[in-house]
PDB file of C-alpha atoms and ligand atoms in Angstrom:
ATOM      1  CA  MET A   1       0.034   0.046  -0.036  1.00 73.00           C
ATOM      2  CA  ASN A   2       1.085   3.613  -0.536  1.00 79.00           C
ATOM      3  CA  ARG A   3      -0.720   5.735   1.578  1.00 79.00           C
ATOM      4  CA  ARG A   4       0.787   9.113   0.592  1.00 84.00           C
ATOM      5  CA  TYR A   5      -1.317   8.807  -2.725  1.00 91.00           C
ATOM      6  CA  ARG A   6      -4.247   6.983  -1.688  1.00 94.00           C
ATOM      7  CA  LYS A   7      -6.496   5.589   0.991  1.00 93.00           C
ATOM      8  CA  THR A   8      -6.160   2.028   2.425  1.00 95.00           C
ATOM      9  CA  ILE A   9      -9.817   0.416   2.687  1.00 97.00           C
ATOM     10  CA  ILE A  10     -10.686  -2.639   4.376  1.00 97.00           C
ATOM     11  CA  ALA A  11     -13.988  -3.872   3.238  1.00 98.00           C
ATOM     12  CA  GLY A  12     -16.224  -6.735   4.510  1.00 98.00           C
ATOM     13  CA  ASN A  13     -18.302  -8.415   1.856  1.00 98.00           C
ATOM     14  CA  TRP A  14     -21.130 -10.206   3.913  1.00 98.00           C
ATOM     15  CA  LYS A  15     -22.856 -11.593   0.879  1.00 98.00           C
ATOM     16  CA  MET A  16     -26.090 -13.377   1.937  1.00 98.00           C
ATOM     17  CA  ASN A  17     -25.022 -13.768   5.430  1.00 98.00           C
ATOM     18  CA  HIS A  18     -26.036 -12.200   8.894  1.00 98.00           C
ATOM     19  CA  THR A  19     -29.413 -11.565   9.900  1.00 98.00           C
ATOM     20  CA  LEU A  20     -30.698  -8.183  11.510  1.00 98.00           C
ATOM     21  CA  SER A  21     -29.919  -9.541  15.147  1.00 97.00           C
ATOM     22  CA  GLU A  22     -26.597 -11.109  14.068  1.00 98.00           C
ATOM     23  CA  THR A  23     -25.700  -7.692  12.484  1.00 98.00           C
ATOM     24  CA  LYS A  24     -26.573  -5.962  15.796  1.00 97.00           C
ATOM     25  CA  ALA A  25     -24.350  -8.528  17.855  1.00 97.00           C
ATOM     26  CA  PHE A  26     -21.609  -7.997  15.334  1.00 98.00           C
ATOM     27  CA  ALA A  27     -21.594  -4.157  15.714  1.00 97.00           C
ATOM     28  CA  GLU A  28     -21.588  -4.493  19.397  1.00 95.00           C
ATOM     29  CA  ALA A  29     -18.893  -6.973  19.714  1.00 96.00           C
ATOM     30  CA  LEU A  30     -16.717  -4.957  17.005  1.00 95.00           C
ATOM     31  CA  ARG A  31     -17.479  -1.495  19.009  1.00 93.00           C
ATOM     32  CA  ALA A  32     -15.847  -3.036  22.133  1.00 93.00           C
ATOM     33  CA  VAL A  33     -12.521  -3.622  20.244  1.00 93.00           C
ATOM     34  CA  ILE A  34     -12.210  -1.410  17.275  1.00 91.00           C
ATOM     35  CA  GLY A  35     -10.882   1.704  18.799  1.00 85.00           C
ATOM     36  CA  ARG A  36      -9.932   4.276  15.880  1.00 78.00           C
ATOM     37  CA  PRO A  37      -8.318   2.659  13.185  1.00 72.00           C
ATOM     38  CA  LYS A  38      -5.577   5.089  12.173  1.00 76.00           C
ATOM     39  CA  TRP A  39      -4.436   4.187   8.909  1.00 82.00           C
ATOM     40  CA  CYS A  40      -7.601   2.623   7.040  1.00 90.00           C
ATOM     41  CA  ASP A  41     -11.104   3.170   6.540  1.00 94.00           C
ATOM     42  CA  VAL A  42     -13.386   0.076   7.016  1.00 96.00           C
ATOM     43  CA  VAL A  43     -16.473  -0.649   5.317  1.00 98.00           C
ATOM     44  CA  LEU A  44     -19.136  -3.337   5.637  1.00 98.00           C
ATOM     45  CA  CYS A  45     -21.045  -4.304   2.746  1.00 98.00           C
ATOM     46  CA  MET A  46     -24.330  -6.280   3.591  1.00 98.00           C
ATOM     47  CA  PRO A  47     -27.758  -7.058   2.324  1.00 98.00           C
ATOM     48  CA  TYR A  48     -29.988  -4.218   1.680  1.00 98.00           C
ATOM     49  CA  VAL A  49     -32.595  -5.048   4.464  1.00 98.00           C
ATOM     50  CA  ASN A  50     -30.015  -4.557   7.078  1.00 98.00           C
ATOM     51  CA  LEU A  51     -28.408  -1.238   5.738  1.00 98.00           C
ATOM     52  CA  VAL A  52     -30.605   1.307   7.598  1.00 98.00           C
ATOM     53  CA  PRO A  53     -30.357  -0.127  11.096  1.00 97.00           C
ATOM     54  CA  ALA A  54     -26.607  -1.177  10.395  1.00 97.00           C
ATOM     55  CA  MET A  55     -25.587   2.638   9.835  1.00 96.00           C
ATOM     56  CA  ARG A  56     -27.131   3.356  13.294  1.00 95.00           C
ATOM     57  CA  GLN A  57     -25.279   0.426  14.847  1.00 94.00           C
ATOM     58  CA  PHE A  58     -22.091   0.961  13.407  1.00 94.00           C
ATOM     59  CA  LYS A  59     -22.237   4.852  13.719  1.00 87.00           C
ATOM     60  CA  ASP A  60     -19.910   5.008  16.537  1.00 84.00           C
ATOM     61  CA  CYS A  61     -17.283   2.441  15.428  1.00 85.00           C
ATOM     62  CA  SER A  62     -15.738   4.340  12.475  1.00 88.00           C
ATOM     63  CA  VAL A  63     -17.208   1.958  10.217  1.00 95.00           C
ATOM     64  CA  SER A  64     -19.128   2.711   6.771  1.00 97.00           C
ATOM     65  CA  VAL A  65     -21.977   0.531   5.739  1.00 98.00           C
ATOM     66  CA  GLY A  66     -22.224  -0.328   1.911  1.00 98.00           C
ATOM     67  CA  ALA A  67     -24.413  -2.318  -0.369  1.00 98.00           C
ATOM     68  CA  GLU A  68     -23.396  -5.293  -2.568  1.00 98.00           C
ATOM     69  CA  ASN A  69     -25.176  -4.267  -5.733  1.00 98.00           C
ATOM     70  CA  CYS A  70     -27.238  -1.478  -7.193  1.00 98.00           C
ATOM     71  CA  HIS A  71     -29.068  -0.994 -10.532  1.00 98.00           C
ATOM     72  CA  TYR A  72     -27.848   1.280 -13.479  1.00 98.00           C
ATOM     73  CA  ALA A  73     -31.350   2.886 -13.911  1.00 98.00           C
ATOM     74  CA  SER A  74     -32.521   5.522 -11.570  1.00 98.00           C
ATOM     75  CA  ASN A  75     -35.873   3.927 -11.290  1.00 98.00           C
ATOM     76  CA  GLY A  76     -38.551   2.161 -13.276  1.00 98.00           C
ATOM     77  CA  ALA A  77     -39.955  -1.358 -13.907  1.00 98.00           C
ATOM     78  CA  TYR A  78     -37.255  -3.283 -12.746  1.00 98.00           C
ATOM     79  CA  THR A  79     -38.951  -5.918  -9.938  1.00 98.00           C
ATOM     80  CA  GLY A  80     -36.780  -6.681  -7.033  1.00 97.00           C
ATOM     81  CA  GLU A  81     -33.996  -4.271  -7.714  1.00 98.00           C
ATOM     82  CA  VAL A  82     -32.662  -1.138  -5.859  1.00 98.00           C
ATOM     83  CA  SER A  83     -31.237   1.950  -7.304  1.00 98.00           C
ATOM     84  CA  ALA A  84     -28.119   3.926  -6.372  1.00 98.00           C
ATOM     85  CA  GLU A  85     -30.360   6.859  -5.565  1.00 98.00           C
ATOM     86  CA  MET A  86     -32.239   4.899  -3.000  1.00 98.00           C
ATOM     87  CA  LEU A  87     -28.785   3.786  -1.517  1.00 98.00           C
ATOM     88  CA  LYS A  88     -27.589   7.278  -1.610  1.00 98.00           C
ATOM     89  CA  ASP A  89     -30.906   8.540  -0.151  1.00 98.00           C
ATOM     90  CA  ILE A  90     -30.474   6.296   3.057  1.00 98.00           C
ATOM     91  CA  GLY A  91     -26.770   7.485   3.554  1.00 96.00           C
ATOM     92  CA  VAL A  92     -24.916   4.548   2.051  1.00 97.00           C
ATOM     93  CA  LYS A  93     -21.358   5.536   0.698  1.00 97.00           C
ATOM     94  CA  TYR A  94     -20.221   2.377  -0.903  1.00 98.00           C
ATOM     95  CA  VAL A  95     -21.573  -0.257  -3.338  1.00 98.00           C
ATOM     96  CA  ILE A  96     -19.968  -3.425  -4.556  1.00 98.00           C
ATOM     97  CA  ILE A  97     -20.424  -3.705  -8.425  1.00 98.00           C
ATOM     98  CA  GLY A  98     -19.581  -6.560 -10.676  1.00 98.00           C
ATOM     99  CA  HIS A  99     -18.739  -9.072  -8.050  1.00 98.00           C
ATOM    100  CA  SER A 100     -18.072 -12.538  -9.692  1.00 97.00           C
ATOM    101  CA  GLU A 101     -20.845 -14.289  -7.899  1.00 97.00           C
ATOM    102  CA  ARG A 102     -23.227 -11.662  -9.703  1.00 97.00           C
ATOM    103  CA  ARG A 103     -21.357 -12.024 -13.186  1.00 97.00           C
ATOM    104  CA  GLN A 104     -21.788 -15.675 -12.753  1.00 95.00           C
ATOM    105  CA  HIS A 105     -25.431 -16.323 -11.061  1.00 97.00           C
ATOM    106  CA  TYR A 106     -27.263 -12.874 -12.337  1.00 96.00           C
ATOM    107  CA  ASN A 107     -25.675 -12.192 -15.774  1.00 94.00           C
ATOM    108  CA  GLU A 108     -23.607  -9.251 -15.005  1.00 97.00           C
ATOM    109  CA  THR A 109     -21.573  -8.284 -17.765  1.00 97.00           C
ATOM    110  CA  ASP A 110     -18.663  -5.788 -18.201  1.00 97.00           C
ATOM    111  CA  PHE A 111     -21.368  -3.703 -20.145  1.00 98.00           C
ATOM    112  CA  THR A 112     -23.657  -3.917 -17.060  1.00 98.00           C
ATOM    113  CA  VAL A 113     -20.804  -3.334 -14.801  1.00 98.00           C
ATOM    114  CA  ASN A 114     -19.849  -0.124 -16.619  1.00 98.00           C
ATOM    115  CA  LYS A 115     -23.314   1.144 -16.467  1.00 98.00           C
ATOM    116  CA  LYS A 116     -23.573   0.562 -12.753  1.00 98.00           C
ATOM    117  CA  VAL A 117     -20.264   2.262 -12.090  1.00 98.00           C
ATOM    118  CA  LYS A 118     -20.995   5.455 -13.944  1.00 98.00           C
ATOM    119  CA  HIS A 119     -24.406   5.406 -12.466  1.00 98.00           C
ATOM    120  CA  ALA A 120     -23.296   5.015  -8.959  1.00 98.00           C
ATOM    121  CA  LEU A 121     -20.585   7.884  -9.464  1.00 98.00           C
ATOM    122  CA  GLU A 122     -23.042  10.313 -11.093  1.00 97.00           C
ATOM    123  CA  VAL A 123     -25.259   9.752  -7.762  1.00 98.00           C
ATOM    124  CA  GLY A 124     -22.339  10.296  -5.520  1.00 98.00           C
ATOM    125  CA  LEU A 125     -21.586   6.666  -4.280  1.00 98.00           C
ATOM    126  CA  SER A 126     -18.108   5.303  -4.484  1.00 98.00           C
ATOM    127  CA  PRO A 127     -18.253   1.802  -6.291  1.00 98.00           C
ATOM    128  CA  ILE A 128     -15.933  -1.070  -5.368  1.00 98.00           C
ATOM    129  CA  ALA A 129     -15.878  -2.368  -8.721  1.00 98.00           C
ATOM    130  CA  CYS A 130     -14.504  -6.286  -8.998  1.00 98.00           C
ATOM    131  CA  VAL A 131     -12.299  -7.774 -11.779  1.00 98.00           C
ATOM    132  CA  GLY A 132     -10.474 -10.936 -12.070  1.00 98.00           C
ATOM    133  CA  GLU A 133      -9.685 -13.975 -13.872  1.00 97.00           C
ATOM    134  CA  SER A 134     -11.069 -17.706 -13.624  1.00 96.00           C
ATOM    135  CA  LEU A 135      -8.835 -20.659 -12.952  1.00 95.00           C
ATOM    136  CA  GLU A 136      -8.974 -21.578 -16.409  1.00 95.00           C
ATOM    137  CA  GLN A 137      -7.957 -18.356 -17.825  1.00 96.00           C
ATOM    138  CA  ARG A 138      -5.164 -18.255 -15.430  1.00 95.00           C
ATOM    139  CA  GLU A 139      -3.964 -21.685 -16.603  1.00 94.00           C
ATOM    140  CA  MET A 140      -4.116 -20.516 -19.942  1.00 97.00           C
ATOM    141  CA  GLY A 141      -1.828 -17.788 -19.276  1.00 97.00           C
ATOM    142  CA  LEU A 142      -4.636 -15.194 -19.973  1.00 98.00           C
ATOM    143  CA  THR A 143      -4.479 -13.263 -16.397  1.00 97.00           C
ATOM    144  CA  MET A 144      -3.298 -10.215 -17.785  1.00 97.00           C
ATOM    145  CA  GLU A 145      -5.325 -10.240 -20.826  1.00 98.00           C
ATOM    146  CA  VAL A 146      -8.391 -10.641 -18.734  1.00 98.00           C
ATOM    147  CA  ILE A 147      -7.301  -7.858 -16.316  1.00 98.00           C
ATOM    148  CA  HIS A 148      -6.800  -5.274 -19.413  1.00 98.00           C
ATOM    149  CA  TYR A 149     -10.113  -6.261 -20.694  1.00 98.00           C
ATOM    150  CA  GLN A 150     -12.104  -5.787 -17.586  1.00 98.00           C
ATOM    151  CA  VAL A 151     -10.532  -2.805 -16.339  1.00 98.00           C
ATOM    152  CA  LYS A 152     -10.957  -1.064 -19.790  1.00 98.00           C
ATOM    153  CA  ALA A 153     -14.418  -1.922 -19.895  1.00 98.00           C
ATOM    154  CA  LEU A 154     -15.071  -0.991 -16.497  1.00 97.00           C
ATOM    155  CA  PHE A 155     -13.717   2.704 -17.079  1.00 98.00           C
ATOM    156  CA  ALA A 156     -15.114   2.943 -20.556  1.00 98.00           C
ATOM    157  CA  GLY A 157     -16.494   6.540 -20.972  1.00 97.00           C
ATOM    158  CA  LEU A 158     -15.723   7.568 -17.395  1.00 97.00           C
ATOM    159  CA  PRO A 159     -14.801  11.183 -17.065  1.00 96.00           C
ATOM    160  CA  GLU A 160     -11.317  11.858 -15.620  1.00 96.00           C
ATOM    161  CA  GLU A 161     -12.365  13.669 -12.520  1.00 96.00           C
ATOM    162  CA  LYS A 162     -14.484  10.736 -11.350  1.00 97.00           C
ATOM    163  CA  VAL A 163     -11.909   8.409 -11.495  1.00 98.00           C
ATOM    164  CA  ARG A 164     -10.219   8.551  -8.051  1.00 96.00           C
ATOM    165  CA  HIS A 165     -13.894   7.577  -6.645  1.00 97.00           C
ATOM    166  CA  VAL A 166     -13.538   4.227  -7.856  1.00 98.00           C
ATOM    167  CA  ILE A 167     -12.291   1.591  -5.819  1.00 98.00           C
ATOM    168  CA  VAL A 168     -11.091  -1.596  -7.999  1.00 98.00           C
ATOM    169  CA  ALA A 169     -11.012  -4.899  -6.134  1.00 98.00           C
ATOM    170  CA  TYR A 170      -8.744  -7.465  -7.844  1.00 98.00           C
ATOM    171  CA  GLU A 171     -10.564 -10.765  -6.977  1.00 98.00           C
ATOM    172  CA  PRO A 172      -9.280 -13.801  -8.786  1.00 97.00           C
ATOM    173  CA  ILE A 173     -12.313 -15.953  -9.199  1.00 96.00           C
ATOM    174  CA  TRP A 174     -10.450 -19.248  -8.003  1.00 95.00           C
ATOM    175  CA  ALA A 175      -9.555 -17.667  -4.638  1.00 94.00           C
ATOM    176  CA  ILE A 176     -12.930 -16.338  -3.473  1.00 93.00           C
ATOM    177  CA  GLY A 177     -14.272 -18.604  -0.766  1.00 87.00           C
ATOM    178  CA  THR A 178     -12.206 -21.465  -1.855  1.00 87.00           C
ATOM    179  CA  GLY A 179      -9.401 -21.105   1.001  1.00 82.00           C
ATOM    180  CA  ARG A 180      -6.923 -21.087  -1.914  1.00 85.00           C
ATOM    181  CA  THR A 181      -5.457 -17.380  -1.638  1.00 86.00           C
ATOM    182  CA  ALA A 182      -3.381 -16.093  -4.081  1.00 89.00           C
ATOM    183  CA  THR A 183       0.367 -15.662  -3.248  1.00 95.00           C
ATOM    184  CA  ALA A 184       1.379 -12.224  -2.170  1.00 97.00           C
ATOM    185  CA  GLU A 185       3.216 -12.069  -5.479  1.00 97.00           C
ATOM    186  CA  GLN A 186       0.264 -12.765  -7.429  1.00 97.00           C
ATOM    187  CA  ALA A 187      -2.174 -10.359  -5.660  1.00 97.00           C
ATOM    188  CA  GLY A 188       0.546  -7.578  -6.078  1.00 97.00           C
ATOM    189  CA  GLU A 189       1.109  -8.351  -9.852  1.00 98.00           C
ATOM    190  CA  GLY A 190      -2.732  -8.342 -10.611  1.00 98.00           C
ATOM    191  CA  CYS A 191      -3.258  -4.936  -8.503  1.00 98.00           C
ATOM    192  CA  ARG A 192       0.059  -3.588 -10.260  1.00 98.00           C
ATOM    193  CA  GLU A 193      -1.463  -4.436 -13.801  1.00 98.00           C
ATOM    194  CA  ILE A 194      -4.845  -2.789 -12.861  1.00 98.00           C
ATOM    195  CA  ARG A 195      -2.959   0.406 -12.059  1.00 98.00           C
ATOM    196  CA  ALA A 196      -0.902   0.185 -15.338  1.00 98.00           C
ATOM    197  CA  VAL A 197      -4.166   0.170 -17.143  1.00 98.00           C
ATOM    198  CA  ILE A 198      -5.560   3.072 -15.356  1.00 98.00           C
ATOM    199  CA  ARG A 199      -2.140   4.915 -16.096  1.00 98.00           C
ATOM    200  CA  GLN A 200      -2.453   3.951 -19.662  1.00 98.00           C
ATOM    201  CA  LEU A 201      -6.081   5.383 -19.587  1.00 98.00           C
ATOM    202  CA  TYR A 202      -5.771   8.617 -17.416  1.00 98.00           C
ATOM    203  CA  GLY A 203      -1.848   9.082 -16.755  1.00 98.00           C
ATOM    204  CA  ALA A 204       0.066   8.530 -13.793  1.00 97.00           C
ATOM    205  CA  ARG A 205      -1.276  11.202 -11.350  1.00 97.00           C
ATOM    206  CA  ILE A 206      -4.708   9.659 -11.290  1.00 97.00           C
ATOM    207  CA  ALA A 207      -3.569   6.006 -11.442  1.00 98.00           C
ATOM    208  CA  ARG A 208      -1.516   6.435  -8.271  1.00 97.00           C
ATOM    209  CA  SER A 209      -4.698   7.906  -6.236  1.00 97.00           C
ATOM    210  CA  VAL A 210      -6.837   4.885  -7.040  1.00 98.00           C
ATOM    211  CA  THR A 211      -7.185   2.587  -4.119  1.00 98.00           C
ATOM    212  CA  ILE A 212      -7.081  -1.024  -5.513  1.00 98.00           C
ATOM    213  CA  GLN A 213      -7.993  -3.930  -2.944  1.00 98.00           C
ATOM    214  CA  TYR A 214      -7.172  -7.671  -3.056  1.00 97.00           C
ATOM    215  CA  GLY A 215      -9.904 -10.094  -2.406  1.00 97.00           C
ATOM    216  CA  GLY A 216     -10.158 -13.936  -2.382  1.00 96.00           C
ATOM    217  CA  SER A 217      -9.716 -15.833   0.873  1.00 95.00           C
ATOM    218  CA  MET A 218      -7.764 -13.083   2.602  1.00 96.00           C
ATOM    219  CA  ASN A 219      -7.558 -14.122   6.500  1.00 96.00           C
ATOM    220  CA  THR A 220      -5.887 -13.533   9.657  1.00 97.00           C
ATOM    221  CA  GLU A 221      -2.899 -15.448   8.211  1.00 96.00           C
ATOM    222  CA  ASN A 222      -2.190 -13.966   5.030  1.00 96.00           C
ATOM    223  CA  ALA A 223      -3.395 -10.258   5.460  1.00 97.00           C
ATOM    224  CA  TYR A 224      -0.299  -8.754   6.455  1.00 96.00           C
ATOM    225  CA  GLU A 225       1.630 -10.282   3.755  1.00 96.00           C
ATOM    226  CA  LEU A 226      -0.848  -9.455   0.841  1.00 97.00           C
ATOM    227  CA  LEU A 227      -1.585  -5.776   2.311  1.00 96.00           C
ATOM    228  CA  ALA A 228       2.214  -5.250   2.496  1.00 95.00           C
ATOM    229  CA  GLN A 229       2.436  -5.473  -1.382  1.00 96.00           C
ATOM    230  CA  PRO A 230       3.040  -1.813  -2.898  1.00 95.00           C
ATOM    231  CA  ASP A 231      -0.139  -1.734  -5.093  1.00 97.00           C
ATOM    232  CA  VAL A 232      -2.532  -3.737  -2.747  1.00 97.00           C
ATOM    233  CA  ASP A 233      -4.359  -0.929  -0.776  1.00 97.00           C
ATOM    234  CA  GLY A 234      -6.889  -2.960   1.140  1.00 97.00           C
ATOM    235  CA  GLY A 235      -8.772  -6.100   0.922  1.00 98.00           C
ATOM    236  CA  LEU A 236     -12.302  -7.121   0.071  1.00 98.00           C
ATOM    237  CA  ILE A 237     -12.961  -9.749   2.482  1.00 98.00           C
ATOM    238  CA  GLY A 238     -15.798 -12.564   2.284  1.00 98.00           C
ATOM    239  CA  GLY A 239     -15.731 -15.323   4.898  1.00 97.00           C
ATOM    240  CA  ALA A 240     -13.168 -13.511   7.173  1.00 98.00           C
ATOM    241  CA  SER A 241     -15.227 -10.468   7.644  1.00 98.00           C
ATOM    242  CA  LEU A 242     -18.107 -12.422   9.139  1.00 98.00           C
ATOM    243  CA  GLN A 243     -16.575 -12.934  12.674  1.00 98.00           C
ATOM    244  CA  VAL A 244     -15.211 -10.117  14.567  1.00 98.00           C
ATOM    245  CA  PRO A 245     -11.780 -11.480  15.796  1.00 98.00           C
ATOM    246  CA  ASP A 246     -10.884 -12.301  12.132  1.00 98.00           C
ATOM    247  CA  PHE A 247     -12.352  -9.031  10.765  1.00 98.00           C
ATOM    248  CA  MET A 248     -10.452  -7.161  13.479  1.00 96.00           C
ATOM    249  CA  ALA A 249      -7.140  -8.865  12.863  1.00 96.00           C
ATOM    250  CA  ILE A 250      -7.259  -8.133   9.276  1.00 97.00           C
ATOM    251  CA  ILE A 251      -7.852  -4.220  10.347  1.00 95.00           C
ATOM    252  CA  LYS A 252      -4.866  -4.593  12.711  1.00 94.00           C
ATOM    253  CA  ALA A 253      -2.736  -5.963   9.794  1.00 94.00           C
ATOM    254  CA  ALA A 254      -3.644  -3.130   7.578  1.00 94.00           C
ATOM    255  CA  ASN A 255      -2.675  -0.686  10.388  1.00 89.00           C
ATOM    256  CA  GLN A 256       0.585  -2.434  10.912  1.00 86.00           C
ATOM    257  CA  THR A 257       1.710  -2.277   7.285  1.00 79.00           C
ATOM    258  CA  THR A 258       3.730   0.639   6.549  1.00 60.00           C
ATOM    259  CA  GLU A 259       4.653   1.861   3.021  1.00 52.00           C
TER     260      GLU A 259
HETATM  261  P1  PGA B   1     -13.706 -14.628   0.447  1.00 97.51           P
HETATM  262  O1  PGA B   1     -14.605 -13.821  -0.497  1.00 97.51           O
HETATM  263  O2  PGA B   1     -12.774 -13.608   1.235  1.00 97.51           O
HETATM  264  O3  PGA B   1     -14.665 -15.649   1.367  1.00 97.51           O
HETATM  265  O4  PGA B   1     -12.814 -15.470  -0.475  1.00 97.51           O
HETATM  266  C1  PGA B   1     -14.120 -12.548  -1.070  1.00 97.51           C
HETATM  267  C2  PGA B   1     -15.183 -11.891  -1.907  1.00 97.51           C
HETATM  268  O5  PGA B   1     -15.846 -12.834  -2.533  1.00 97.51           O
HETATM  269  O6  PGA B   1     -15.305 -10.559  -2.122  1.00 97.51           O
END
């Protein structure tokens, strides 16, 4: 990480986990131990139904609450969907976009991801936009190509002044929920490549201001090493964000890692 130019962000992705009462218990337990994380911002992304009460519950623990998806339209006939405007209106700041589980199960494409990122930014949310290769693509030697393609698609048509509000998460699909973490070198290399593409598109000054997270089985054991990579500016954490002690250990690792 490089704190001179960009923020370090540790974000939990709860996916479809934690009921409201579990969320409340989590907030109480976290409040008791979190203190004031000096060197990183902490975000917890969770199911829509719990966002409003969670914002109250996490208010005094320096934790921002985020959503896990949003639609690209402002409103309309999209049964079951939630717009970026609705999230903004209740006070949400962050929204995950294009997570591989959504690409896999809900037909998200690079095209919809781009539309969602643009719309979220217009509304004033910070998108956490996910990219990453499959195991098959890695084994075929296509990792860097996939990263180039997805990052270019994600930023297509995005005005320069919005770029630093985008957080990119490098999440190799084969590492998500599998316990098979990328090595620190692989994570560092993926994040470095993402920044290189942003540099090509927008120049060095903007590229160095973008927060790029690693995600995929980040845990208490490997967090320090992953976060110590110069282009890894935080984590998007699934499984290990569900329990306070694990999540807290990762926040501590981020606080210990110095440039
Ligand atoms: P994981 O999930 O940490 O459980 O691998 C990461 C993610 O899906 O963002």
